[in-house]
XYZ file of C-alpha atoms in Angstrom:
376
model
C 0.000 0.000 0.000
C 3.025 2.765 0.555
C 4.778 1.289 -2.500
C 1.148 2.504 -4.648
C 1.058 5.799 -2.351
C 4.960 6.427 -3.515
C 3.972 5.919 -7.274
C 0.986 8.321 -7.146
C 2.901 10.952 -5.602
C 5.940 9.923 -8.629
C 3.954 9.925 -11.076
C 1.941 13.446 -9.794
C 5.386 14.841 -9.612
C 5.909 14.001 -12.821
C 2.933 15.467 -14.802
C 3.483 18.765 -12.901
C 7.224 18.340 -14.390
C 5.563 18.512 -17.606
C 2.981 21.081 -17.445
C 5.572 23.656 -15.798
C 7.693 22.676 -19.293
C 4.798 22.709 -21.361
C 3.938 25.832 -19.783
C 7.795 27.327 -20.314
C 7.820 25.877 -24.497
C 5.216 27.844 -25.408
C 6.439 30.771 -23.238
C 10.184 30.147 -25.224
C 8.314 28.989 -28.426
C 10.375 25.493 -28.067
C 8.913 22.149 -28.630
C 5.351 22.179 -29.429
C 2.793 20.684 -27.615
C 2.179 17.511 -29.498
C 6.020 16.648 -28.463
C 5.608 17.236 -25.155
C 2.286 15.421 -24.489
C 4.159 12.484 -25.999
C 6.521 12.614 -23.482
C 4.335 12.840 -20.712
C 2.467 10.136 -22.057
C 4.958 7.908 -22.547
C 6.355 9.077 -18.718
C 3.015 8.407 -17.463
C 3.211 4.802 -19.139
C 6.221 3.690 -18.011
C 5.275 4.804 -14.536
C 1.655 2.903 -14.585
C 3.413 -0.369 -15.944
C 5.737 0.264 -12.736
C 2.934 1.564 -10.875
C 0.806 -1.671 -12.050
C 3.666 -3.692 -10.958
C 4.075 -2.710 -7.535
C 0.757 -2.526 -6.840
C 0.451 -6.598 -8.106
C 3.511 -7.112 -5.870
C 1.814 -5.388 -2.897
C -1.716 -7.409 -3.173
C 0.608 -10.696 -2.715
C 3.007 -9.646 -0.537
C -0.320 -9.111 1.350
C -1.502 -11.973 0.392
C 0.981 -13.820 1.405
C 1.043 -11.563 5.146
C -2.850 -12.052 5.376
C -2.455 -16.074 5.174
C 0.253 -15.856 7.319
C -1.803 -14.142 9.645
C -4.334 -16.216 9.078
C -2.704 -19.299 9.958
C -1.010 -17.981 13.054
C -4.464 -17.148 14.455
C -5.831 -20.659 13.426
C -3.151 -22.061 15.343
C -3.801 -19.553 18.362
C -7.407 -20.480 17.889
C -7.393 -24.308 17.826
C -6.670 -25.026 21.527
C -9.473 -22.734 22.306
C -11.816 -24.131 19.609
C -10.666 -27.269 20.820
C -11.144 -26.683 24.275
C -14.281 -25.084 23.352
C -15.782 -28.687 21.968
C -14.790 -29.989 25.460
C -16.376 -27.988 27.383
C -19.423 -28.199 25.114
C -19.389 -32.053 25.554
C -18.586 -31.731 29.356
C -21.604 -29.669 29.925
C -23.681 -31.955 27.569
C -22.675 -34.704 29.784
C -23.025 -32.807 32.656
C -27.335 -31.954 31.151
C -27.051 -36.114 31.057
C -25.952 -36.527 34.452
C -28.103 -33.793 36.206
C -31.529 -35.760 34.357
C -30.146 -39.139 35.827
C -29.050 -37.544 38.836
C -32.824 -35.939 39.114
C -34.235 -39.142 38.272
C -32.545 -41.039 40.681
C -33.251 -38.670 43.513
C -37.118 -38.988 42.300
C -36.420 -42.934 42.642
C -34.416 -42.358 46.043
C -37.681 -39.970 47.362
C -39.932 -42.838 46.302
C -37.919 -45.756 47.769
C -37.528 -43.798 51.153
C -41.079 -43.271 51.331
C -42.025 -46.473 51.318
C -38.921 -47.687 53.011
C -40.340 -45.200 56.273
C -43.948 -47.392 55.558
C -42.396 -50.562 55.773
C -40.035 -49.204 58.866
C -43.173 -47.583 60.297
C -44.203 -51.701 60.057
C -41.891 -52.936 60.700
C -41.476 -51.117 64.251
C -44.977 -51.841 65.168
C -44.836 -55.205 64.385
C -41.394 -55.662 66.282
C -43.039 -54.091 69.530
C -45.000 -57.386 69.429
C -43.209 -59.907 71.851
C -44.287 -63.036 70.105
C -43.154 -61.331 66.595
C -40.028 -60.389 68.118
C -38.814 -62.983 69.585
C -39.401 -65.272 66.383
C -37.641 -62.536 64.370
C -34.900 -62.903 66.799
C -34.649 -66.478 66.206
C -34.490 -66.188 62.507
C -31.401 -64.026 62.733
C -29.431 -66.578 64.885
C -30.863 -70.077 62.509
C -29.252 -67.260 59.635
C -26.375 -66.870 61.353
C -26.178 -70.702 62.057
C -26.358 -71.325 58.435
C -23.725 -68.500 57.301
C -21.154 -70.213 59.600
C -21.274 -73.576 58.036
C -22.816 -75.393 61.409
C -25.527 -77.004 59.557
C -22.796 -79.186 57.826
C -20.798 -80.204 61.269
C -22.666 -79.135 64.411
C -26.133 -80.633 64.978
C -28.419 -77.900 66.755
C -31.933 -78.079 67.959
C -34.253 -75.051 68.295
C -36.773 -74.591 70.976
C -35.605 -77.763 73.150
C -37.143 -78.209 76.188
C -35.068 -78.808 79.413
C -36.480 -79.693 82.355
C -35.436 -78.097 86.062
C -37.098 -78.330 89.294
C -40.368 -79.014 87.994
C -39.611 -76.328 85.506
C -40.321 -76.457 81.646
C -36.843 -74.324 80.273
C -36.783 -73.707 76.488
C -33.563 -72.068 75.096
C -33.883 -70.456 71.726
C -31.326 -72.915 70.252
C -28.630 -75.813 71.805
C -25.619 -76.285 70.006
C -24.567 -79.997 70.093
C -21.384 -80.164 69.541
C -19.302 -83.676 67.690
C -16.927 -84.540 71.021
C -20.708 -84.195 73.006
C -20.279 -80.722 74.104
C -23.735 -78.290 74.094
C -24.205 -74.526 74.562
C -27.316 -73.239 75.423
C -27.956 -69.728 73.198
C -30.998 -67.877 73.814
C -32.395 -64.662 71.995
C -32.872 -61.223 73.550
C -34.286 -58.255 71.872
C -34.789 -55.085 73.754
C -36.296 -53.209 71.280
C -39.089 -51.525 72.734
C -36.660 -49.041 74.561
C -34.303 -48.903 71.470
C -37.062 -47.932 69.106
C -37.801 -45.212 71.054
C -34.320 -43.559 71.180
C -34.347 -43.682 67.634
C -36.127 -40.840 66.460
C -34.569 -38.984 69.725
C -31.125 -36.830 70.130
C -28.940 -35.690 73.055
C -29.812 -35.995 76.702
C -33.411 -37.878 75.749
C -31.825 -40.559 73.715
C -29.413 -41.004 76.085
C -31.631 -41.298 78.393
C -34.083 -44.202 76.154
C -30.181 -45.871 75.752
C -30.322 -46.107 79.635
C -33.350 -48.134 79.536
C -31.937 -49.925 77.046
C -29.034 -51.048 79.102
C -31.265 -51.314 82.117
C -33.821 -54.152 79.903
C -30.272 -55.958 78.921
C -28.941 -56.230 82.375
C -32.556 -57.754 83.561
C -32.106 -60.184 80.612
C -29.009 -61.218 81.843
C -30.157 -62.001 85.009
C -33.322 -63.762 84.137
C -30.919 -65.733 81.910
C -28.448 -66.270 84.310
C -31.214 -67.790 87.030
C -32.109 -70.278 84.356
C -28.848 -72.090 84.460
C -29.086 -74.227 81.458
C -26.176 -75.671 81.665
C -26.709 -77.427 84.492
C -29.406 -79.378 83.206
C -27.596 -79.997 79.882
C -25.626 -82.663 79.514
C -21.280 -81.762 79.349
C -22.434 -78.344 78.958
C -20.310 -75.491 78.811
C -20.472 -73.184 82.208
C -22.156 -70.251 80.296
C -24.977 -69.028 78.336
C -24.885 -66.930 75.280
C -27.125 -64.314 74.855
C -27.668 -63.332 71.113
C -28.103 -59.453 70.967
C -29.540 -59.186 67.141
C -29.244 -55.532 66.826
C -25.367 -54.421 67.100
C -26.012 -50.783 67.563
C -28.629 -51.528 70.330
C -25.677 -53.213 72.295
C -22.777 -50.887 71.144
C -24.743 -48.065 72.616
C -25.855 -49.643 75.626
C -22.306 -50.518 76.632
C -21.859 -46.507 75.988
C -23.782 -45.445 78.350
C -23.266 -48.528 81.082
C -19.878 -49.732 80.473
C -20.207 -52.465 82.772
C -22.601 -54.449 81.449
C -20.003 -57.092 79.496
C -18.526 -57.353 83.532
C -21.905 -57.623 84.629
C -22.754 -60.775 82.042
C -19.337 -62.677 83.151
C -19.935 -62.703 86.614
C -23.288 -64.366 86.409
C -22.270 -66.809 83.475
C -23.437 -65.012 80.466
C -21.775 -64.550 77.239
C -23.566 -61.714 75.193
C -23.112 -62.291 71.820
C -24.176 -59.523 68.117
C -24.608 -60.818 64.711
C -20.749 -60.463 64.397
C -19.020 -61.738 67.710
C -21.346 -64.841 67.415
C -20.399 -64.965 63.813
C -16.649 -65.259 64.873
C -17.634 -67.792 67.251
C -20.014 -69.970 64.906
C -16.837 -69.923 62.786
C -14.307 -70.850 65.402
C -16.481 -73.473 66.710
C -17.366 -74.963 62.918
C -13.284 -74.546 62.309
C -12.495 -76.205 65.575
C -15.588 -79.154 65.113
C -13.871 -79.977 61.390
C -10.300 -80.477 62.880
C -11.923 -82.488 65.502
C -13.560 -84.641 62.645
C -10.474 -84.771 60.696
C -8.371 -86.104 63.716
C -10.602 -88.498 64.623
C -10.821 -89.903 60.595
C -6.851 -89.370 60.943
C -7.283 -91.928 64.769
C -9.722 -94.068 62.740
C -6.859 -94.774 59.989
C -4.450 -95.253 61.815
C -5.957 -97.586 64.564
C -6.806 -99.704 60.609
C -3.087 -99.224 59.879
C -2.073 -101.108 62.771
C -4.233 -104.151 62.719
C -2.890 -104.115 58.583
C 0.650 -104.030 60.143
C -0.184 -106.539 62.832
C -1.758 -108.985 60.432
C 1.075 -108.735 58.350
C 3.667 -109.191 60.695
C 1.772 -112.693 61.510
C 1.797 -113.262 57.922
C 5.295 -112.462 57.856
C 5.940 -114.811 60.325
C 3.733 -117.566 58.734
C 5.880 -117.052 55.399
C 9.175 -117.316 57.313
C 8.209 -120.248 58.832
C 7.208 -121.833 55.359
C 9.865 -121.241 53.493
C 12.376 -122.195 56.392
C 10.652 -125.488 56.354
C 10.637 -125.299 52.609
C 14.574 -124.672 52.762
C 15.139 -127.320 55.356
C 12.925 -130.154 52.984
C 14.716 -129.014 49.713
C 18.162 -129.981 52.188
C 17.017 -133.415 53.327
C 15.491 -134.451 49.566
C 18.851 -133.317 48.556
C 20.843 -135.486 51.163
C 18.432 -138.588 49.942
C 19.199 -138.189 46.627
C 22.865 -137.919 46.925
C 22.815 -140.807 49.680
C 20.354 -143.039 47.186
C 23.162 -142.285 44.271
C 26.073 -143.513 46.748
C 24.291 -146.436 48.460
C 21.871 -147.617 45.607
C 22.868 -145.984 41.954
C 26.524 -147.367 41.828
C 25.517 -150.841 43.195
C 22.782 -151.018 40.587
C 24.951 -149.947 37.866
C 27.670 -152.419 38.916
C 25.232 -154.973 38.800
C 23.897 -154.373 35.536
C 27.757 -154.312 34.365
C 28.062 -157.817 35.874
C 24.921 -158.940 34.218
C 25.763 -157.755 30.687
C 29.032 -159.241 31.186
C 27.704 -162.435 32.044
C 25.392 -162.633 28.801
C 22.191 -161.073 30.697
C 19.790 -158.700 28.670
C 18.325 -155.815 30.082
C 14.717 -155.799 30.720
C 12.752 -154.075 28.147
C 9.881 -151.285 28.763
C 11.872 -151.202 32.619
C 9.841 -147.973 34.198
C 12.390 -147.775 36.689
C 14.695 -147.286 34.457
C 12.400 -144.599 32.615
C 12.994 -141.926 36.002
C 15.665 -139.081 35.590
C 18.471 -139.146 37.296
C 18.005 -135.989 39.998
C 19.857 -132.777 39.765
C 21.042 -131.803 42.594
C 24.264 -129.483 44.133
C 26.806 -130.957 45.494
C 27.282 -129.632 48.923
């Protein structure tokens, strides 16, 4: 653009050239105009074709700056174009997620509605004693099952022990395989515990109190029972199966005694998970029992094997030392029939063929190998 702005101004110097020497020929009577004009005109020529060429030189030299330019902001522009489409697609995704999201809160609002219903239900029904203490038995038959027990501990439920003219009935009796039992029986002190649900600070601890108090008065009813008197090889304790965990985890919060109080009058409280560990124990200890006495078994057979065949083994010596000993004295006959008998018979039968006698035809004796025997 400054090259076509220098050529204007050139050529504009130029034609003024000419007029002030067009002007000054006719003042001098010189050249005439014709003359002149041709020489501007053929100035004004060469200067276009220049003029022409510089401008066609500036449009690409522009050209050329313009895609240069171009390019450079393309490649400014693509990480943000690119970064752009991200961002696009991230908040698409993010439109996606928000209509699951909202959908799944609409499903989580439903499903806690009717989960309060069936906990609203669920808490009335569990107030009932008879419906509570048969859901407490469920949960320890589950946990029965869980720890493998079924397989390799016979238990009964609801067995019915007898005690100073007493009918006793623990929840469950674990028979053990070496004739052990334990006496389990299910507590739930949930009319208490309900109640401190819904409740915070001071109140609920004071429903937990209650709590604690209805466990400690279940451990001593339990303890007065004394089942395992009245079971045979019994161990010296009870278990009490707790089903709710928090119920007894918060209890012990607020009356930490209550696990020393259980000891000392021969009670062994027990949640889903401690009596879990001890299913397991007892179900680990009850198969190594079985395996040692299979292992007892075998080898009690192994020694009446080894015993028979040690009297077999002396049965076979015996044989084959008589065996060895006949095998001697056939030998010594043999050799003693050869000395005392053979020889004689064959001198004989020398004499006899000397003296013109014929040997017996179709003689069996004389049929019979000689025996092979070693010469000692």
């Amino acid at each position: 653009m400054d090259l076509m702005l220098i050529g204007l101004l050139a050529a504009l110097v130029v034609i003024l050239a000419l007029v002030v020497a067009l002007l000054r020929t006719r003042q001098s009577g010189g050249a005439s105009e014709a003359e002149v004009m041709n020489i501007a005109q053929a100035v004004l020529d060469r200067h276009a074709a220049r003029l022409t060429e510089a401008a066609a030189s500036e449009r690409d030299r522009q050209r050329g700056e313009d895609e240069a330019r171009r390019t450079e902001l393309n490649l400014l522009l693509k990480p943000l174009s690119e970064n752009l489409e991200k961002v696009e697609s991230k908040l698409q995704l993010l439109d996606n997620q928000r209509a699951e999201l909202k959908q799944q809160l609409d499903n989580y609002r439903d499903l806690g509605k009717e989960l309060n219903e069936k906990t609203s239900q669920l808490s009335s029904a569990l107030r009932r004693p008879e419906v509570r203490g048969r859901w407490g038995e469920m949960q320890l038959r589950r946990l029965v099952e869980l720890a493998g027990m079924v397989d390799y501990v016979d238990f009964d439920e609801q067995l019915t022990v007898i005690s100073d003219d007493e009918r006793l009935r623990p929840d469950m009796v674990i028979k053990l395989t070496q004739g052990g039992q334990i006496a389990v029986d299910s507590k739930v002190p949930l009319d208490a515990y309900l109640d401190s649900v819904a409740l915070q600070g001071p109140e609920r601890d004071t429903a937990m109190e209650k709590v604690a108090k209805q466990i400690r008065t279940h451990i001593k009813q339990l303890s007065d029972k004394e089942y395992w008197r009245e079971l045979d090889n019994s161990a010296n304790f009870t278990v009490m199966f707790i089903p709710i965990e928090g119920a007894f985890q918060e209890a012990v919060g607020v009356d930490p005694s209550l696990v020393e109080y259980a000891a000392n009058h021969k009670v062994a409280i027990a949640t889903p998970f401690t009596l879990l560990g001890m299913l397991h124990t007892i179900a680990r200890l009850e198969t190594q029992f079985q395996i040692a006495q299979k292992i007892d078994s075998y080898l009690q057979e192994a020694r009446k094997l080894h015993k028979r065949a040690s009297v077999f083994a002396d049965h076979l010596g015996k044989a084959q030392k008589s065996v060895t000993s006949a095998t001697k004295h056939i030998d010594s006959a043999a050799r003693s029939f050869d000395r005392m008998f053979m020889k004689s018979i064959e001198d004989m039968n020398s004499r006899a063929i000397a003296s013109g006698i014929d040997e017996p035809d179709n003689d069996p004796l004389l049929e019979i190998p000689a025996p092979d025997y070693d010469e000692d």
